[in-house]
Amino acid sequence: MSPVIATVILVAVAITVAVSVAFWMGGITGQYTRFEKLQVQDPLTTHEANGNWTLIFIVKNVGSTDATVDSVFINGKTPSQWPSSSIVANITSSGVTISSGNQAAIKVSIDDDNSGLSSGTAIEVKFRTASGYEYPKMVTLP
């Protein structure tokens, strides 16, 4: 085989390997650069006739991967840590999964008799995702 043909074959193999490595690295980079980011809008808050508060949060996923909200905290405590079901959230045991670019409504109900909270009180509502990120929102009860 002549040196020219050998050089052409060697260059073709090198280019093929370089293109393959570039595609492989692009796939790895795309896999590791996905991120989770939620935007929690100010809630629609109502003070019901029975004295309870209802807070409806619109949570939008502006990240590049799906996010699952698996718990909510009111002033640093989960609903089960409050007295006798005074706080209830519509988050199931498997969480609320929000696809990238979509939004979900999360409802939090607060019983004013058992919670010890009152109108005009500022509370911190924090949403935690399955990956451990937390998204707080300050709310003043009406």
XYZ file of N, CA and C in Angstrom:
426
model
N 0.853 -1.168 0.000
C 0.000 0.000 0.000
C 0.903 1.236 0.000
N 0.517 2.224 -0.792
C 1.346 3.418 -0.897
C 1.158 4.309 0.326
N 2.151 5.124 0.645
C 2.053 6.022 1.806
C 0.908 7.026 1.684
N 0.522 7.424 0.505
C -0.563 8.388 0.313
C -1.895 7.754 0.709
N -2.141 6.539 0.260
C -3.390 5.854 0.601
C -3.449 5.590 2.106
N -2.334 5.192 2.689
C -2.289 4.948 4.135
C -2.597 6.229 4.912
N -2.074 7.354 4.442
C -2.332 8.637 5.102
C -3.805 9.017 4.982
N -4.404 8.808 3.821
C -5.818 9.127 3.618
C -6.687 8.269 4.542
N -6.388 6.984 4.639
C -7.154 6.099 5.522
C -6.993 6.533 6.973
N -5.784 6.852 7.370
C -5.521 7.287 8.752
C -6.274 8.578 9.084
N -6.296 9.531 8.169
C -7.016 10.791 8.385
C -8.522 10.534 8.458
N -9.052 9.664 7.612
C -10.487 9.355 7.631
C -10.886 8.706 8.951
N -10.072 7.783 9.440
C -10.355 7.138 10.728
C -10.288 8.169 11.853
N -9.306 9.048 11.826
C -9.167 10.071 12.871
C -10.372 11.013 12.879
N -10.845 11.403 11.710
C -12.014 12.291 11.633
C -13.260 11.575 12.148
N -13.431 10.310 11.790
C -14.584 9.536 12.258
C -14.579 9.423 13.778
N -13.424 9.130 14.348
C -13.311 9.025 15.807
C -13.589 10.384 16.455
N -13.075 11.462 15.889
C -13.289 12.800 16.455
C -14.770 13.179 16.435
N -15.461 12.873 15.346
C -16.893 13.178 15.256
C -17.672 12.339 16.265
N -17.323 11.068 16.396
C -17.998 10.200 17.374
C -17.807 10.711 18.793
N -16.601 11.106 19.146
C -16.326 11.637 20.488
C -17.097 12.937 20.709
N -17.191 13.778 19.695
C -17.923 15.043 19.837
C -19.405 14.790 20.114
N -20.017 13.852 19.401
C -21.424 13.522 19.661
C -21.611 12.924 21.055
N -20.701 12.066 21.454
C -20.778 11.440 22.778
C -20.669 12.496 23.883
N -19.712 13.412 23.753
C -19.543 14.478 24.755
C -20.755 15.407 24.775
N -21.334 15.670 23.622
C -22.543 16.495 23.576
C -23.696 15.845 24.309
N -23.824 14.537 24.198
C -24.870 13.813 24.922
C -24.657 13.847 26.421
N -23.422 13.698 26.850
C -23.126 13.747 28.290
C -23.383 15.147 28.833
N -22.970 16.157 28.103
C -23.175 17.528 28.576
C -24.650 17.850 28.710
N -25.449 17.454 27.746
C -26.887 17.705 27.821
C -27.536 16.993 28.988
N -27.014 15.822 29.310
C -27.580 15.042 30.411
C -27.295 15.700 31.758
N -26.126 16.284 31.918
C -25.738 16.843 33.212
C -26.038 18.328 33.362
N -26.529 18.973 32.340
C -26.834 20.397 32.463
C -28.320 20.665 32.637
N -29.120 19.620 32.801
C -30.553 19.812 33.068
C -30.699 20.285 34.508
N -31.638 21.183 34.752
C -31.798 21.728 36.098
C -33.268 21.884 36.451
N -33.505 21.963 37.739
C -34.857 22.131 38.270
C -34.981 23.549 38.820
N -36.055 24.218 38.463
C -36.316 25.551 39.008
C -37.821 25.797 38.997
N -38.354 26.114 40.168
C -39.779 26.401 40.290
C -39.989 27.867 40.612
N -41.062 28.425 40.088
C -41.502 29.772 40.448
C -42.830 29.631 41.172
N -42.870 30.140 42.404
C -44.092 30.076 43.204
C -44.737 31.453 43.157
N -45.917 31.528 42.574
C -46.619 32.805 42.475
C -47.325 33.117 43.791
N -47.627 34.402 43.995
C -48.400 34.781 45.181
C -49.719 34.024 45.157
N -50.121 33.491 46.296
C -51.321 32.644 46.297
C -52.615 33.446 46.280
N -53.648 32.767 45.847
C -55.005 33.277 46.010
C -55.397 32.876 47.428
N -55.595 33.849 48.305
C -55.915 33.541 49.706
C -57.335 33.973 50.015
N -58.062 33.088 50.677
C -59.422 33.418 51.098
C -59.606 33.023 52.552
N -60.396 33.823 53.252
C -60.762 33.515 54.635
C -62.211 33.064 54.591
N -62.415 31.782 54.788
C -63.739 31.182 54.639
C -64.680 31.619 55.763
N -65.971 31.394 55.567
C -66.986 31.746 56.571
C -66.796 30.959 57.866
N -66.248 29.747 57.754
C -66.021 28.940 58.958
C -64.747 29.343 59.701
N -64.052 30.360 59.194
C -62.855 30.857 59.858
C -61.559 30.273 59.342
N -61.626 29.328 58.436
C -60.415 28.712 57.898
C -59.881 29.515 56.715
N -58.585 29.363 56.460
C -57.960 30.006 55.306
C -57.698 28.961 54.241
N -57.862 29.380 52.999
C -57.496 28.546 51.859
C -56.487 29.330 51.038
N -55.341 28.718 50.786
C -54.284 29.327 49.983
C -54.068 28.440 48.764
N -54.217 29.007 47.584
C -53.990 28.249 46.352
C -52.772 28.853 45.653
N -51.710 28.052 45.585
C -50.455 28.475 44.972
C -50.373 27.917 43.557
N -49.949 28.760 42.622
C -49.623 28.297 41.276
C -48.104 28.156 41.249
N -47.657 26.921 41.028
C -46.225 26.619 41.008
C -45.858 26.253 39.576
N -44.950 27.036 38.983
C -44.564 26.822 37.588
C -43.140 26.288 37.530
N -42.937 25.282 36.699
C -41.610 24.706 36.507
C -40.953 25.401 35.317
N -39.968 26.258 35.595
C -39.258 26.965 34.535
C -37.895 26.336 34.268
N -37.631 25.195 34.886
C -36.381 24.479 34.671
C -36.446 23.600 33.433
N -35.368 22.866 33.203
C -35.293 22.030 32.010
C -35.592 20.560 32.287
N -35.947 20.222 33.522
C -36.301 18.849 33.864
C -37.559 18.840 34.728
N -38.232 17.717 34.784
C -39.438 17.608 35.610
C -39.085 17.754 37.090
N -40.020 18.285 37.866
C -39.826 18.452 39.311
C -41.028 17.859 40.034
N -40.770 17.244 41.179
C -41.842 16.667 41.991
C -41.850 17.337 43.354
N -42.913 18.089 43.639
C -43.080 18.701 44.961
C -43.607 17.605 45.877
N -42.806 17.248 46.898
C -43.223 16.141 47.759
C -43.591 16.556 49.171
N -43.346 17.823 49.526
C -43.775 18.269 50.857
C -43.893 19.787 50.900
N -44.688 20.242 51.863
C -44.873 21.669 52.093
C -44.630 21.924 53.576
N -44.022 23.055 53.870
C -43.746 23.443 55.248
C -44.415 24.780 55.523
N -45.036 24.901 56.670
C -45.607 26.169 57.122
C -44.807 26.570 58.353
N -44.116 27.692 58.244
C -43.239 28.161 59.326
C -42.287 27.059 59.787
N -41.735 26.327 58.823
C -40.731 25.312 59.119
C -41.257 23.966 59.568
N -42.577 23.793 59.622
C -43.154 22.522 60.067
C -44.027 21.920 58.975
N -43.999 20.589 58.878
C -44.879 19.898 57.939
C -46.294 19.907 58.500
N -47.309 19.694 57.667
C -48.688 19.663 58.184
C -48.895 18.657 59.316
N -48.191 17.528 59.284
C -48.370 16.523 60.343
C -47.794 16.979 61.683
N -46.929 17.995 61.675
C -46.357 18.504 62.921
C -47.244 19.557 63.587
N -48.306 19.967 62.906
C -49.252 20.920 63.478
C -50.324 20.133 64.229
N -50.996 20.758 65.204
C -52.010 20.030 65.985
C -53.194 19.567 65.141
N -53.616 18.360 65.377
C -54.833 17.714 64.846
C -55.324 18.235 63.498
N -54.582 17.952 62.480
C -54.919 18.291 61.085
C -55.383 19.733 60.907
N -54.683 20.664 61.563
C -55.031 22.072 61.401
C -54.529 22.624 60.073
N -53.579 21.922 59.447
C -53.073 22.338 58.139
C -53.099 21.127 57.213
N -53.704 21.302 56.044
C -53.820 20.216 55.071
C -53.363 20.746 53.717
N -52.527 19.962 53.019
C -52.095 20.317 51.665
C -52.483 19.189 50.719
N -52.795 19.542 49.479
C -53.219 18.521 48.510
C -52.027 17.880 47.797
N -51.026 17.505 48.569
C -49.858 16.812 48.028
C -49.974 15.345 48.426
N -50.021 14.462 47.433
C -50.161 13.031 47.713
C -48.829 12.455 48.181
N -48.835 11.201 48.580
C -47.605 10.560 49.056
C -46.560 10.453 47.948
N -46.996 10.403 46.696
C -46.040 10.358 45.589
C -45.660 11.754 45.105
N -46.240 12.792 45.698
C -45.903 14.162 45.340
C -46.716 14.683 44.169
N -46.437 15.925 43.818
C -47.071 16.575 42.667
C -45.972 16.798 41.633
N -46.030 16.063 40.532
C -45.005 16.184 39.494
C -45.410 17.264 38.505
N -44.461 18.177 38.247
C -44.701 19.284 37.321
C -43.684 19.157 36.188
N -44.162 18.943 34.987
C -43.279 18.811 33.827
C -42.657 20.159 33.493
N -41.521 20.116 32.839
C -40.837 21.338 32.434
C -41.759 22.196 31.573
N -41.894 23.467 31.937
C -42.747 24.392 31.202
C -44.197 24.408 31.634
N -44.594 23.505 32.515
C -45.984 23.438 32.971
C -46.121 23.992 34.385
N -47.357 24.044 34.861
C -47.622 24.547 36.204
C -48.662 23.670 36.882
N -48.725 23.791 38.210
C -49.701 23.031 38.994
C -50.235 23.925 40.097
N -51.473 23.665 40.498
C -52.079 24.384 41.624
C -51.944 23.511 42.866
N -51.382 24.088 43.914
C -51.245 23.377 45.185
C -52.056 24.136 46.223
N -52.993 23.424 46.832
C -53.921 24.037 47.787
C -53.488 23.703 49.212
N -53.443 24.740 50.050
C -53.125 24.579 51.469
C -54.295 25.144 52.265
N -54.861 24.329 53.145
C -55.972 24.766 54.001
C -55.473 24.868 55.432
N -55.819 25.975 56.099
C -55.375 26.219 57.474
C -56.592 26.449 58.354
N -56.698 25.669 59.410
C -57.781 25.789 60.390
C -57.348 26.815 61.435
N -58.066 27.940 61.510
C -57.628 28.996 62.430
C -57.813 28.622 63.896
N -58.719 27.719 64.205
C -58.934 27.338 65.604
C -57.773 26.521 66.157
N -57.291 25.551 65.398
C -56.263 24.639 65.891
C -54.837 25.058 65.566
N -54.662 25.941 64.594
C -53.305 26.282 64.166
C -52.649 27.335 65.045
N -53.441 28.139 65.728
C -52.871 29.220 66.530
C -52.492 30.435 65.710
N -52.825 30.435 64.428
C -52.524 31.572 63.561
C -53.729 32.499 63.518
N -53.479 33.760 63.172
C -54.575 34.727 63.121
C -54.413 35.633 61.905
N -55.478 36.338 61.556
C -55.445 37.253 60.416
C -54.358 38.294 60.617
N -53.680 38.625 59.526
C -52.602 39.602 59.578
C -51.246 38.990 59.882
N -51.218 37.707 60.191
C -49.961 37.029 60.501
C -49.232 36.678 59.210
N -47.938 36.952 59.169
C -47.117 36.552 58.025
C -46.590 35.147 58.288
N -46.771 34.280 57.319
C -46.270 32.911 57.445
C -45.351 32.601 56.267
N -44.436 31.669 56.496
C -43.569 31.206 55.420
C -44.085 29.850 54.950
N -44.417 29.781 53.674
C -44.832 28.524 53.061
C -43.672 28.099 52.163
N -43.155 26.898 52.423
C -41.989 26.431 51.678
C -42.312 25.097 51.018
N -42.044 25.014 49.727
C -42.264 23.789 48.966
C -40.923 23.089 48.775
N -40.874 21.797 49.093
C -39.647 21.013 48.917
C -39.886 19.981 47.820
N -38.876 19.835 46.958
C -38.983 18.863 45.872
C -38.270 17.564 46.242
N -38.523 16.534 45.455
C -37.917 15.224 45.699
C -36.395 15.282 45.604
N -35.859 16.233 44.854
C -34.405 16.350 44.745
C -33.804 17.219 45.845
N -34.637 17.717 46.767
C -34.127 18.433 47.934
C -34.125 19.947 47.842
N -34.519 20.501 46.717
C -34.563 21.959 46.591
C -35.788 22.503 47.325
N -35.636 23.705 47.890
C -36.742 24.336 48.617
C -37.063 25.687 47.996
N -38.355 25.982 47.916
C -38.841 27.219 47.306
C -39.790 27.905 48.281
N -39.312 28.929 49.013
C -40.152 29.590 50.025
C -40.990 30.722 49.443
N -42.084 31.009 50.132
C -42.954 32.135 49.774
C -43.540 32.689 51.065
N -43.430 33.988 51.261
C -44.029 34.645 52.428
C -45.455 35.049 52.073
N -46.378 34.766 52.996
C -47.795 35.047 52.779
C -48.345 35.684 54.045
N -49.149 36.729 53.884
C -49.857 37.317 55.021
C -51.296 36.828 54.975
N -51.731 36.221 56.070
C -53.097 35.694 56.122
C -54.095 36.845 56.147
N -55.153 36.773 55.330
C -56.122 37.876 55.269
C -56.983 37.947 56.519
